[in-house]
Amino acid sequence: MGKRWVYCAVIVGMALPVAWGANERIKLETANLRVEYAVTKANVLELKAVGLRDGSWTSPLGGRLFPFEPAAEPAGNNNGPRYAGPIEWRLPNGDRAIEMVYQSHAVKEERPGVRHLVIQLRDKVYPLEVELHLRAYAEVDVFEQWQVVKNGLGQPIRLPRLDAMYWHADAKTPIFLEWYASDQKDTAGYPIREQLGRGTRLLESRDGNRHKHGPVPAVVLGFGQQPHETEGPCMIAALDWTGSSRFGFEINSTQILETGIGVNQPGQPVVEAGQSAASPVCVFTLSGKGKGPASRRLHDWARNHFLANGKRLRLVDNNSWEGCGLKVSEDAIIQMMKDSAELGIELYVLDDGWFGNGKEARVNTRSGLGDWQFNSQRFPHELDAVMKAADQLGIEFGIWFEPEMINENSQLFKQHPEWVMRHPNRAFSKQRTQMALDVANPAVQKFMFDAVDRVLTKYPRIRFVKWDANSNINNGYSPYLAPERQGDLLNAYMDGYLKVMRALTEKHPNVDFQACAAGGGRADLGALRYSHTFWPSDDTDPLYWLGAQWNFSNFLPANTITSHVTHKGKGFEPKFRVDVSMMAQLGMEVDTRKCTPDYLDACRVGIATYKQVRDIVQLGDQYRHAHPFDSATPSMNYVSKDQTRGLVLAYQTGSVAKTAEFSAPVSGLDPERMYRCTEVNLPEGDKRPRVAAGCKPSQSGKAWMEDGIPLQFTRQFDSAAVLLEAVR
Ligand code: DGJ
């Protein structure tokens, strides 16, 4: 093959042409990782190497990125396996073949440490182009990958599948999968672990606008062994998409694993002539030493490069839902705000029940959704009196919305029945007696924006919006889209949702948004693009929660995971509940008027403790030790970025006959420094220090990491929180 001229960046923002020869590699590297491609003589793009930059480990990923259809002849007899490939299209003449040939590539340094590779490909026969994008974040060792299809045909094409990420891998050495359910009957609490075997393994969510009943759109792959915290090579991949997703794995007869990650399209989106379509982004990282380092890389990437205000400390909140349900009113909220402020809570959140009037008042879940006017009986002064009280108390205020949804019993439904998704001539399917609006419709998008914006503009003191979504797209037909464009529904809905979120976050940059979707249904990067936290589950039993937030922490940082202290579950002392919630963004969800003084006292101490260590948890490095699913003494520790402070959290979940001794592991300290050890979060009146009497008051980081923290647990569901502070 002769020399081809391609573009390769050498200075920030500029692409300069360099000579490209047959055996050269197209490379993108981070501090520790590398991805390399090559182009064959026939101009076919291949993935050549994905692994550690120092060459100490190379993953089994590699092979053709765009399998030919009709198939090329691999060994001269064309008898090899047929691959699904990363793209499916339907051309106007019915042709679905894809013969992708390399054209050129360019690397641009978008800003220091962030490089963006674009590889241009083109179909051999038709003017259909594909761009493969790979962006590398050097300092955090994270890549983003996505694809764009450009339709130069002069006629529309259909695009039922456009994966964000696709690869082959040699599966002769076993490949293991770990994945997580979102939140369906407690299933998010334990990891689902399997070895990939012959045939297809498909992780699909089909909810449309969320993934409440499906897997969270993120997986961990272990190469040669089941993913482990500190050992063995692994890869974490997470999709920046909150709707239906599809993670497909197939090991074929030649022991090659074919993996495709992307949107689970319910139909066939159209790409008009001259237009292009982009897949969502898939974010991935690798590690030669287990998923702990991989998770920490993703946490840093999310906080430094992805989340809006990724390093803004999340506030300690109290939410009205679990304590009050729909029974909220001005007087009740002001009283609970007062109690909350006294406990040290920084943000009070008024959940569902504040809106709708008359027969459509939101006094049950059958009515009111869509009528975003204050209930004049419950809030006669709208939020005027509440805001005045918040001002006096020095507490921030937040409010609940569910803008994508509607109840049939609402004014909105009477005014705009055409704004609701519904199959023509068919009855509605309802979920929690509600339906999803036709978010593909720009008029609906404007309505959603206005509903939230009106309240935030009138009350600029509001610091937080909980954005709920309690129904799937169950009536998957958009009255707005033309019949022949129904295949665009999911993309158009998601575009609409994101457009509204982007506009709101741009206009109200001081407001933190929380992605809820009934708990767990939006535990993903797609929702977190414009949200600051997410709500993991309505099952707030601390034991279940411990496992769920543990799982989510594999790919999301602690400052995005809200964790509420409540009354759910039996046999738990408030200290245990607080220690569980300390692992993430701690808050409460109680009716303070119904709590016992002991419960409130323990929470007061817990909240004060959390504020003292919050920056370590929310912004530091997280080291998970034994998982609650695997061990009766799960534990983890956090270390501040400057390694001057650490927090150890340890739990006793098994039964204890008398006293259980446990040495809680510690990682990530500076081995040379001396650290003082102090037990924290001991409620007044709790006379049982968990740190064992013989524990050294201070020693070097090296010694703490070798010895662990000696703990004594005297009951089931006991727990300990221990602060390590550098003294020199
Ligand atoms: C479901 C959420 O998960 C709850 O926290 C609460 O906000 C309710 N919706 C309100 O209807």
XYZ file of C-alpha atoms and ligand atoms in Angstrom:
739
model
C 0.000 0.000 0.000
C 1.378 3.430 -0.864
C 1.552 6.428 1.398
C -1.704 8.100 2.267
C -1.974 11.606 3.609
C -3.825 11.834 6.822
C -4.070 14.406 9.532
C -2.433 14.163 12.869
C -2.444 16.915 15.465
C 0.780 18.157 16.903
C -0.405 21.363 18.459
C -3.527 22.135 20.400
C -6.543 22.467 18.173
C -4.734 22.038 14.863
C -4.511 19.068 12.543
C -1.407 18.785 10.391
C -0.924 16.240 7.602
C 1.501 13.387 8.183
C 2.511 10.541 5.904
C 0.695 7.289 6.601
C 2.292 3.982 5.687
C 0.919 0.462 5.564
C 2.360 -0.907 8.790
C 1.852 2.155 10.917
C -0.518 2.143 13.819
C -3.161 4.683 14.660
C -2.634 5.200 18.377
C -4.286 7.020 21.189
C -2.741 6.832 24.616
C -3.394 8.039 28.124
C -0.940 8.107 31.013
C -1.190 4.327 31.445
C -3.375 2.931 28.674
C -3.200 2.570 24.929
C -5.549 1.833 22.061
C -4.084 1.022 18.661
C -5.649 0.462 15.272
C -4.178 -0.609 11.960
C -5.392 -0.593 8.391
C -4.943 -3.715 6.234
C -3.836 -3.733 2.641
C -7.480 -3.946 1.656
C -8.124 -0.738 3.652
C -9.988 -2.561 6.389
C -9.766 -1.048 9.865
C -8.653 -3.362 12.654
C -8.314 -2.919 16.354
C -4.776 -3.992 17.102
C -4.142 -3.493 20.795
C -5.944 -2.303 23.903
C -4.018 -2.538 27.128
C -1.440 -1.035 29.395
C 0.888 1.454 27.815
C 4.010 -0.080 29.346
C 3.189 -3.346 27.569
C 2.885 -5.334 30.807
C -0.653 -6.377 29.871
C -2.516 -6.361 26.580
C -6.184 -7.243 26.576
C -7.582 -9.903 24.219
C -9.520 -7.195 22.361
C -8.694 -6.938 18.671
C -9.776 -7.760 15.158
C -11.971 -6.192 12.525
C -14.117 -3.300 13.620
C -16.497 -3.383 10.670
C -17.014 -6.950 9.485
C -17.794 -6.984 5.808
C -21.208 -7.965 4.529
C -20.991 -9.676 2.028
C -18.204 -11.312 3.991
C -14.626 -11.040 2.838
C -12.657 -14.236 2.581
C -10.664 -14.604 5.766
C -8.797 -17.814 5.013
C -9.471 -18.099 1.329
C -12.642 -20.122 1.735
C -15.042 -17.665 3.371
C -16.072 -20.302 5.841
C -15.653 -18.198 8.978
C -18.283 -16.997 11.397
C -20.640 -14.188 10.454
C -20.576 -11.200 12.768
C -23.354 -8.791 13.595
C -21.073 -5.744 13.332
C -21.554 -2.355 14.974
C -24.056 -0.930 12.468
C -27.244 -2.098 10.799
C -28.744 -0.016 8.060
C -31.462 -0.414 5.455
C -30.903 1.370 2.180
C -33.784 2.541 -0.020
C -33.241 -0.358 -2.429
C -33.489 -2.859 0.428
C -29.743 -3.427 0.571
C -28.364 -3.944 4.073
C -24.766 -4.794 3.191
C -21.893 -2.821 4.707
C -18.381 -2.735 3.257
C -16.517 -0.201 5.325
C -13.163 0.984 4.059
C -10.709 3.258 5.784
C -10.346 6.779 4.355
C -8.304 8.904 6.741
C -7.841 9.789 10.355
C -6.954 12.809 12.452
C -6.017 13.422 16.057
C -6.726 16.736 17.671
C -5.606 17.923 21.078
C -8.820 19.521 22.264
C -7.258 20.847 25.420
C -4.166 19.851 27.350
C -4.479 16.186 28.211
C -7.579 15.514 26.087
C -6.984 14.086 22.606
C -9.659 13.196 20.101
C -9.112 10.700 17.311
C -11.532 10.542 14.386
C -11.217 7.738 11.863
C -13.142 8.281 8.636
C -14.530 5.275 6.796
C -16.762 4.918 3.781
C -18.883 2.214 2.257
C -17.220 0.659 -0.774
C -20.269 1.139 -2.956
C -22.484 3.934 -1.617
C -21.682 7.449 -0.362
C -22.304 6.460 3.237
C -19.619 7.514 5.681
C -18.851 6.436 9.190
C -16.736 8.281 11.717
C -15.262 6.364 14.591
C -14.517 8.731 17.475
C -12.204 8.001 20.370
C -11.399 10.628 22.972
C -8.644 10.012 25.521
C -8.356 11.725 28.904
C -4.680 11.341 29.681
C -4.505 12.013 33.403
C -7.511 9.879 34.373
C -6.912 7.007 31.900
C -10.405 7.072 30.488
C -11.628 6.824 26.892
C -14.901 7.846 25.302
C -16.002 6.160 22.118
C -18.871 6.778 19.708
C -19.791 6.561 16.021
C -21.415 8.845 13.509
C -23.080 7.774 10.264
C -23.313 10.366 7.466
C -25.844 9.786 4.755
C -24.548 11.087 1.433
C -26.960 8.953 -0.598
C -29.442 11.621 -1.605
C -32.250 9.557 -0.083
C -33.180 8.667 3.494
C -31.793 5.486 5.010
C -32.922 3.567 8.090
C -30.551 2.879 10.942
C -31.905 0.264 13.380
C -28.553 -0.104 15.145
C -25.587 2.172 15.616
C -23.457 0.885 18.468
C -21.338 3.257 20.510
C -18.725 0.606 21.014
C -17.899 -2.646 19.319
C -15.010 -5.069 19.461
C -13.869 -8.648 19.002
C -11.793 -10.436 21.598
C -10.024 -13.748 21.772
C -12.062 -15.746 24.285
C -9.792 -18.782 24.569
C -8.827 -17.467 27.963
C -12.143 -17.142 29.803
C -13.845 -13.761 29.952
C -16.084 -12.958 32.900
C -18.911 -10.491 33.206
C -20.201 -8.568 36.211
C -23.333 -6.460 35.885
C -26.043 -4.914 38.046
C -29.785 -4.710 38.041
C -31.248 -1.209 38.355
C -33.710 -1.641 41.180
C -36.407 -4.172 40.843
C -37.425 -5.866 44.050
C -34.033 -5.292 45.660
C -32.049 -6.876 42.871
C -29.535 -4.029 42.617
C -28.086 -5.111 45.949
C -25.808 -7.849 44.700
C -23.497 -8.162 41.721
C -24.490 -10.573 38.974
C -21.407 -12.525 38.000
C -21.034 -14.950 35.143
C -18.528 -16.447 32.798
C -19.313 -15.662 29.178
C -19.949 -18.897 27.345
C -20.738 -20.026 23.804
C -23.725 -18.301 22.269
C -25.247 -14.922 22.959
C -25.610 -13.103 26.261
C -27.759 -10.048 25.875
C -28.299 -7.454 28.606
C -31.185 -5.366 27.419
C -33.426 -2.736 28.887
C -36.636 -1.954 27.043
C -38.206 0.677 29.294
C -37.555 3.402 26.732
C -36.963 6.512 28.809
C -35.152 4.771 31.718
C -33.938 1.302 32.765
C -35.920 0.618 35.910
C -36.628 -2.984 34.940
C -33.420 -3.690 33.131
C -29.719 -3.713 33.835
C -27.908 -0.462 34.548
C -26.068 0.442 31.354
C -22.589 -0.445 32.611
C -20.570 -3.663 32.836
C -17.294 -4.927 34.219
C -15.351 -7.540 32.248
C -12.692 -9.673 33.875
C -10.054 -11.232 31.639
C -8.966 -14.639 32.878
C -10.755 -14.228 36.199
C -13.944 -12.847 37.673
C -13.524 -9.092 38.229
C -11.882 -8.527 41.591
C -11.184 -5.339 43.530
C -7.410 -5.446 43.500
C -6.327 -8.299 41.246
C -6.457 -9.247 37.623
C -7.032 -7.348 34.420
C -10.456 -5.898 33.827
C -12.398 -3.314 31.879
C -15.359 -1.166 32.871
C -17.625 0.225 30.157
C -20.580 2.529 30.822
C -22.999 4.039 28.341
C -23.842 7.739 28.453
C -27.515 7.049 27.776
C -30.446 6.820 30.155
C -32.914 4.999 27.899
C -33.159 1.430 26.649
C -29.713 -0.018 26.146
C -28.218 -3.171 24.744
C -25.010 -4.877 25.775
C -24.516 -7.897 23.514
C -21.835 -10.552 23.960
C -21.473 -13.536 21.686
C -18.756 -16.160 21.727
C -18.787 -17.947 18.378
C -17.483 -21.260 17.085
C -13.973 -19.872 16.717
C -13.953 -18.673 20.319
C -14.041 -15.049 19.338
C -16.146 -12.777 21.533
C -18.140 -10.167 19.634
C -19.305 -7.289 21.838
C -21.639 -4.465 20.883
C -22.796 -1.700 23.243
C -25.428 0.807 22.291
C -29.031 1.907 22.259
C -31.719 -0.749 22.224
C -33.811 0.791 19.468
C -37.454 -0.259 19.426
C -37.689 0.802 15.760
C -35.696 1.938 12.779
C -34.639 5.589 13.020
C -34.357 7.471 9.728
C -31.304 9.440 8.632
C -32.343 11.958 6.000
C -30.256 12.624 2.891
C -27.298 14.803 3.793
C -27.879 14.298 7.522
C -25.917 12.341 10.086
C -26.742 10.305 13.182
C -24.546 9.790 16.220
C -24.554 6.969 18.727
C -24.330 7.854 22.412
C -20.903 7.808 23.987
C -19.522 4.710 25.676
C -17.008 5.495 28.408
C -14.413 2.881 29.269
C -11.254 2.251 31.168
C -9.024 -0.729 31.906
C -6.905 -1.855 34.755
C -4.282 -4.530 35.209
C -5.013 -4.675 38.938
C -8.709 -5.119 39.436
C -11.729 -2.884 39.303
C -10.743 -0.681 42.254
C -8.276 1.375 40.169
C -10.662 1.311 37.196
C -13.512 2.700 39.333
C -11.301 5.422 40.766
C -10.355 6.471 37.234
C -14.007 6.697 36.257
C -14.805 8.660 39.428
C -12.072 11.178 38.587
C -13.168 11.386 34.974
C -16.781 12.023 36.050
C -15.872 14.682 38.608
C -13.194 16.398 36.511
C -14.597 16.164 33.021
C -18.207 15.067 32.905
C -20.479 16.166 35.724
C -21.779 19.675 35.939
C -20.166 21.113 39.064
C -18.481 17.769 39.609
C -16.551 19.024 42.593
C -19.321 21.026 44.249
C -20.037 19.366 47.576
C -23.496 17.853 47.661
C -25.642 19.031 50.568
C -27.110 16.992 53.421
C -30.833 16.867 52.660
C -34.069 15.727 54.231
C -36.808 14.694 51.831
C -40.512 14.620 52.697
C -41.462 11.472 50.744
C -40.844 8.472 52.958
C -42.099 10.247 56.075
C -45.139 12.045 54.651
C -45.982 10.518 51.286
C -48.382 12.825 49.475
C -49.569 14.512 52.687
C -47.607 17.737 52.468
C -48.664 21.281 53.338
C -47.128 24.647 54.075
C -47.382 24.224 57.863
C -46.010 20.691 57.861
C -43.095 21.590 55.613
C -42.160 24.627 57.686
C -42.230 22.528 60.843
C -40.082 19.770 59.323
C -37.710 22.369 57.912
C -37.254 23.795 61.398
C -36.587 20.349 62.842
C -34.231 19.561 59.994
C -32.247 22.777 60.383
C -31.879 21.962 64.064
C -30.424 18.563 63.101
C -27.824 20.220 60.898
C -29.573 19.409 57.631
C -28.643 21.864 54.883
C -31.386 21.276 52.320
C -35.065 20.485 52.756
C -36.761 18.809 49.779
C -40.501 19.015 49.240
C -41.366 15.841 47.340
C -44.580 14.841 45.572
C -48.022 16.226 46.541
C -47.664 20.048 46.299
C -49.541 20.665 43.049
C -52.865 20.256 41.262
C -56.169 21.670 42.364
C -59.844 20.746 42.744
C -60.735 17.291 41.498
C -57.284 16.988 39.984
C -55.398 17.795 43.186
C -52.398 15.554 43.717
C -53.752 13.870 46.823
C -53.338 10.410 45.345
C -51.176 9.051 42.563
C -54.154 8.929 40.183
C -54.340 12.685 39.696
C -52.556 15.939 39.138
C -49.442 15.043 37.163
C -49.008 17.751 34.557
C -50.738 20.486 36.577
C -47.671 22.215 37.972
C -49.576 24.858 39.932
C -49.378 24.918 43.709
C -52.283 23.296 45.500
C -54.006 26.377 46.905
C -55.339 24.535 49.951
C -52.011 23.001 50.893
C -49.812 25.921 49.835
C -52.069 29.017 49.970
C -49.060 31.309 49.588
C -47.371 29.080 47.056
C -43.835 28.957 48.474
C -43.708 32.511 49.861
C -44.097 31.496 53.495
C -41.881 28.452 53.072
C -39.100 30.546 51.524
C -39.357 33.110 54.285
C -38.967 30.369 56.863
C -36.073 28.827 54.932
C -34.369 32.215 54.905
C -34.779 32.602 58.623
C -33.558 29.084 59.286
C -30.654 29.372 56.873
C -31.683 26.133 55.159
C -31.696 25.537 51.405
C -34.833 24.368 49.658
C -35.577 21.817 46.951
C -38.683 20.672 45.125
C -39.942 17.586 43.248
C -41.166 17.518 39.645
C -42.104 14.777 37.242
C -42.226 16.799 34.025
C -42.222 13.933 31.513
C -45.445 12.469 32.910
C -49.184 13.016 33.002
C -52.230 11.615 34.799
C -55.390 11.200 32.791
C -57.102 12.989 35.656
C -55.437 16.353 35.132
C -56.191 19.697 33.562
C -53.277 19.120 31.218
C -54.891 15.987 29.815
C -58.130 17.892 29.182
C -56.263 20.678 27.403
C -53.752 18.587 25.471
C -54.746 14.960 25.027
C -52.574 14.995 21.894
C -49.472 15.526 24.045
C -49.640 12.005 25.431
C -47.962 9.078 23.748
C -50.517 6.553 22.610
C -50.905 3.902 19.938
C -53.633 4.954 17.495
C -57.024 3.384 18.256
C -55.745 1.568 21.325
C -56.358 1.970 25.019
C -53.684 3.532 27.220
C -51.389 1.349 29.178
C -50.743 3.053 32.513
C -47.991 2.580 35.023
C -48.621 3.972 38.512
C -51.791 5.307 36.841
C -49.766 7.664 34.692
C -48.432 7.899 31.160
C -45.381 9.402 29.495
C -45.835 12.632 27.573
C -44.773 12.837 23.951
C -41.412 14.380 24.793
C -40.470 14.206 21.094
C -42.900 17.112 20.574
C -41.202 20.553 20.889
C -44.414 22.001 22.374
C -44.213 19.403 25.152
C -40.530 20.213 25.673
C -41.427 23.892 26.062
C -44.185 22.994 28.504
C -41.740 20.894 30.595
C -39.152 23.649 30.625
C -41.686 26.340 31.508
C -43.219 24.305 34.337
C -39.893 23.987 36.158
C -38.455 27.323 35.090
C -41.507 29.234 36.343
C -41.053 27.916 39.878
C -37.255 28.322 39.871
C -37.527 31.863 38.514
C -40.187 32.888 40.991
C -38.193 31.345 43.858
C -34.516 31.832 43.045
C -33.696 30.517 46.488
C -34.493 26.984 45.342
C -31.235 25.051 45.200
C -32.413 21.567 44.217
C -34.844 19.844 41.862
C -35.689 16.171 42.156
C -36.682 15.066 38.647
C -38.747 11.894 38.797
C -39.987 9.562 36.043
C -42.269 6.817 37.302
C -43.397 5.299 34.047
C -41.706 3.663 31.108
C -42.634 4.542 27.568
C -45.475 2.038 27.601
C -47.508 3.486 24.746
C -44.664 3.761 22.265
C -46.275 5.893 19.573
C -45.670 9.616 19.188
C -48.672 11.597 17.888
C -46.163 14.310 16.964
C -43.987 12.184 14.685
C -45.273 11.182 11.257
C -46.256 7.498 10.908
C -43.173 6.765 8.821
C -40.965 8.416 11.460
C -42.158 6.394 14.452
C -38.804 4.603 14.424
C -37.256 7.898 15.585
C -39.337 7.941 18.766
C -36.704 6.923 21.286
C -34.022 9.233 19.884
C -36.468 12.117 19.627
C -37.723 11.553 23.191
C -34.201 11.461 24.567
C -33.165 14.518 22.562
C -36.173 16.344 23.994
C -35.459 15.276 27.575
C -31.799 16.295 27.298
C -32.654 19.574 25.590
C -34.941 20.540 28.462
C -32.403 19.454 31.071
C -29.632 21.370 29.341
C -31.736 24.540 29.088
C -32.731 24.343 32.754
C -29.220 23.682 34.036
C -27.853 26.495 31.890
C -30.448 28.946 33.121
C -30.220 27.831 36.761
C -26.575 26.898 37.329
C -26.875 27.026 41.117
C -29.569 24.380 41.216
C -28.540 20.762 41.773
C -30.739 18.336 39.836
C -31.395 14.795 40.986
C -32.275 12.051 38.481
C -34.853 9.811 40.107
C -36.961 7.538 37.832
C -38.611 5.749 40.757
C -35.239 4.764 42.188
C -32.427 3.153 40.218
C -34.079 3.723 36.843
C -31.687 6.523 35.978
C -28.510 5.341 37.676
C -26.417 6.104 34.637
C -24.173 8.605 32.917
C -26.913 9.614 30.479
C -29.062 11.110 33.223
C -26.036 12.454 35.083
C -25.010 14.516 32.069
C -27.342 17.201 33.416
C -28.014 15.934 36.918
C -25.816 16.167 39.959
C -26.998 13.105 41.858
C -29.335 10.170 41.332
C -31.791 8.363 43.555
C -30.746 4.685 43.798
C -33.870 3.039 45.200
C -37.139 3.419 47.057
C -36.128 0.486 49.173
C -34.127 2.360 51.760
C -33.478 -0.643 53.993
C -29.821 0.049 54.881
C -28.646 -3.504 54.289
C -30.050 -3.558 50.782
C -28.808 -0.022 50.212
C -25.282 -0.949 51.269
C -25.032 -3.442 48.401
C -26.811 -1.231 45.861
C -24.651 1.828 46.381
C -21.600 -0.424 46.455
C -22.514 -1.708 42.992
C -23.264 1.727 41.578
C -19.885 2.922 42.890
C -18.197 0.641 40.387
C -18.769 3.270 37.745
C -20.201 6.351 39.490
C -18.520 8.541 42.116
C -19.823 8.837 45.668
C -20.969 12.429 45.212
C -23.576 11.305 42.655
C -25.122 8.571 44.827
C -27.777 9.864 47.213
C -28.203 7.777 50.338
C -30.969 8.477 52.825
C -31.278 7.549 56.482
C -34.863 6.389 57.026
C -36.919 4.025 59.171
C -37.126 1.180 56.628
C -35.972 -2.274 57.655
C -35.882 -3.913 61.061
C -33.121 -4.283 63.614
C -30.974 -1.350 62.561
C -29.700 1.255 64.972
C -29.586 4.798 63.598
C -25.776 4.699 63.775
C -25.712 1.769 61.338
C -28.050 3.638 58.988
C -25.856 6.738 59.136
C -22.646 4.760 58.599
C -24.206 3.175 55.499
C -25.296 6.542 54.101
C -21.903 8.067 54.882
C -20.560 6.013 51.984
C -22.207 8.390 49.534
C -24.160 11.681 49.604
C -25.773 11.410 53.013
C -29.259 12.700 53.635
C -32.434 11.736 55.452
C -35.966 10.866 54.480
C -38.011 11.068 57.657
C -40.941 12.932 59.100
C -39.033 14.605 61.904
C -42.297 15.014 63.844
C -42.544 11.248 64.225
C -38.946 10.422 65.177
C -37.905 9.515 68.698
C -35.447 11.815 70.500
C -32.824 9.032 70.483
C -33.157 8.593 66.745
C -32.824 12.337 66.168
C -29.837 12.596 68.531
C -28.015 9.850 66.674
C -28.773 11.555 63.352
C -27.562 14.911 64.681
C -24.197 13.352 65.568
C -24.105 11.480 62.253
C -24.784 14.616 60.228
C -22.113 16.606 62.082
C -19.654 13.759 61.498
C -20.502 13.526 57.831
C -19.939 17.243 57.318
C -16.495 16.802 58.844
C -15.558 14.013 56.398
C -17.809 14.792 53.436
C -15.049 16.127 51.215
C -13.041 12.914 51.702
C -16.026 10.800 50.668
C -17.367 12.953 47.858
C -14.086 14.079 46.310
C -11.480 11.586 47.506
C -10.333 8.174 46.320
C -12.517 5.210 47.195
C -11.056 1.816 48.115
C -13.687 -0.909 48.349
C -12.692 -4.012 50.277
C -14.988 -7.041 50.764
C -18.407 -6.682 49.086
C -21.468 -7.025 51.389
C -22.614 -9.880 49.172
C -19.405 -11.819 49.811
C -18.615 -10.997 53.397
C -20.271 -10.454 56.765
C -17.751 -7.673 57.415
C -17.852 -5.496 54.311
C -15.749 -2.379 54.495
C -14.273 0.403 52.437
C -12.113 3.437 52.940
C -11.718 6.829 51.323
C -8.572 8.937 51.147
C -8.440 12.646 50.393
C -6.594 13.536 47.200
C -3.726 15.081 49.184
C -3.542 11.894 51.312
C -3.792 13.851 54.548
C -7.106 12.309 55.671
C -8.833 8.998 55.348
C -12.183 7.574 56.415
C -12.750 3.891 57.100
C -16.303 2.520 57.102
C -16.858 -1.045 58.260
C -20.031 -3.062 58.851
C -20.903 -6.249 60.697
C -23.817 -7.833 58.857
C -23.559 -11.378 60.216
C -24.812 -12.512 63.595
C -22.448 -12.093 66.531
C -22.420 -14.472 69.506
C -20.364 -12.316 71.851
C -17.728 -10.100 70.301
C -16.501 -10.246 66.723
C -13.037 -8.913 66.111
C -12.255 -7.576 62.713
C -9.331 -5.767 61.250
C -10.689 -3.266 58.722
C -8.370 -2.983 55.711
C -6.959 0.399 54.762
C -5.525 1.405 51.375
C -4.282 4.513 49.639
C -2.498 6.253 52.521
C 0.932 7.784 52.155
C 3.138 5.000 53.601
C 5.653 7.501 54.963
C 3.280 9.767 56.826
C 2.058 9.355 60.408
C -1.716 9.187 60.797
C -3.757 9.619 63.961
C -6.768 7.338 64.305
C -10.031 8.620 65.802
C -13.344 6.849 65.954
C -16.131 9.123 64.734
C -19.913 8.969 64.622
C -20.469 7.610 68.101
C -23.867 8.841 69.265
C -23.952 10.265 72.766
C -24.897 7.523 75.143
C -23.340 4.868 72.937
C -20.710 3.520 75.280
C -19.350 0.879 72.920
C -16.303 2.098 71.042
C -15.865 -0.093 67.974
C -12.152 0.610 67.708
C -10.474 -2.033 69.890
C -8.805 -0.867 73.084
C -5.347 -1.965 71.924
C -5.460 0.128 68.721
C -2.452 2.410 68.338
C -3.421 6.085 68.537
C -1.160 6.846 65.598
C 1.274 5.110 63.288
C 2.605 5.360 59.757
C 0.435 4.967 56.716
C 2.455 1.869 55.874
C 1.657 0.345 59.272
C -2.077 1.146 59.009
C -2.159 -0.408 55.568
C -0.382 -3.528 56.840
C -2.297 -3.886 60.122
C -5.743 -2.478 59.312
C -7.884 -0.902 62.031
C -8.674 -3.341 64.848
C -12.431 -3.276 65.455
C -14.803 -5.029 67.822
C -18.418 -5.598 66.910
C -20.846 -6.750 69.542
C -24.051 -7.201 67.574
C -25.357 -7.896 64.120
C -25.657 -4.696 62.062
C -22.966 -2.996 64.042
C -20.703 -0.562 62.234
C -17.716 1.708 62.646
C -16.505 4.984 61.173
C -12.851 5.820 61.736
C -10.998 8.966 60.740
C -7.294 8.880 59.914
C -5.547 12.250 59.928
C -1.955 12.928 58.979
C -0.075 14.397 61.898
C 3.172 14.836 59.985
C -40.787 7.710 43.270
C -39.520 8.175 43.926
O -38.536 7.186 43.835
C -39.801 8.547 45.371
O -38.611 8.898 46.002
C -40.805 9.661 45.410
O -40.259 10.820 44.862
C -42.053 9.232 44.673
N -41.772 8.776 43.348
C -43.040 10.379 44.591
O -44.129 10.071 43.859
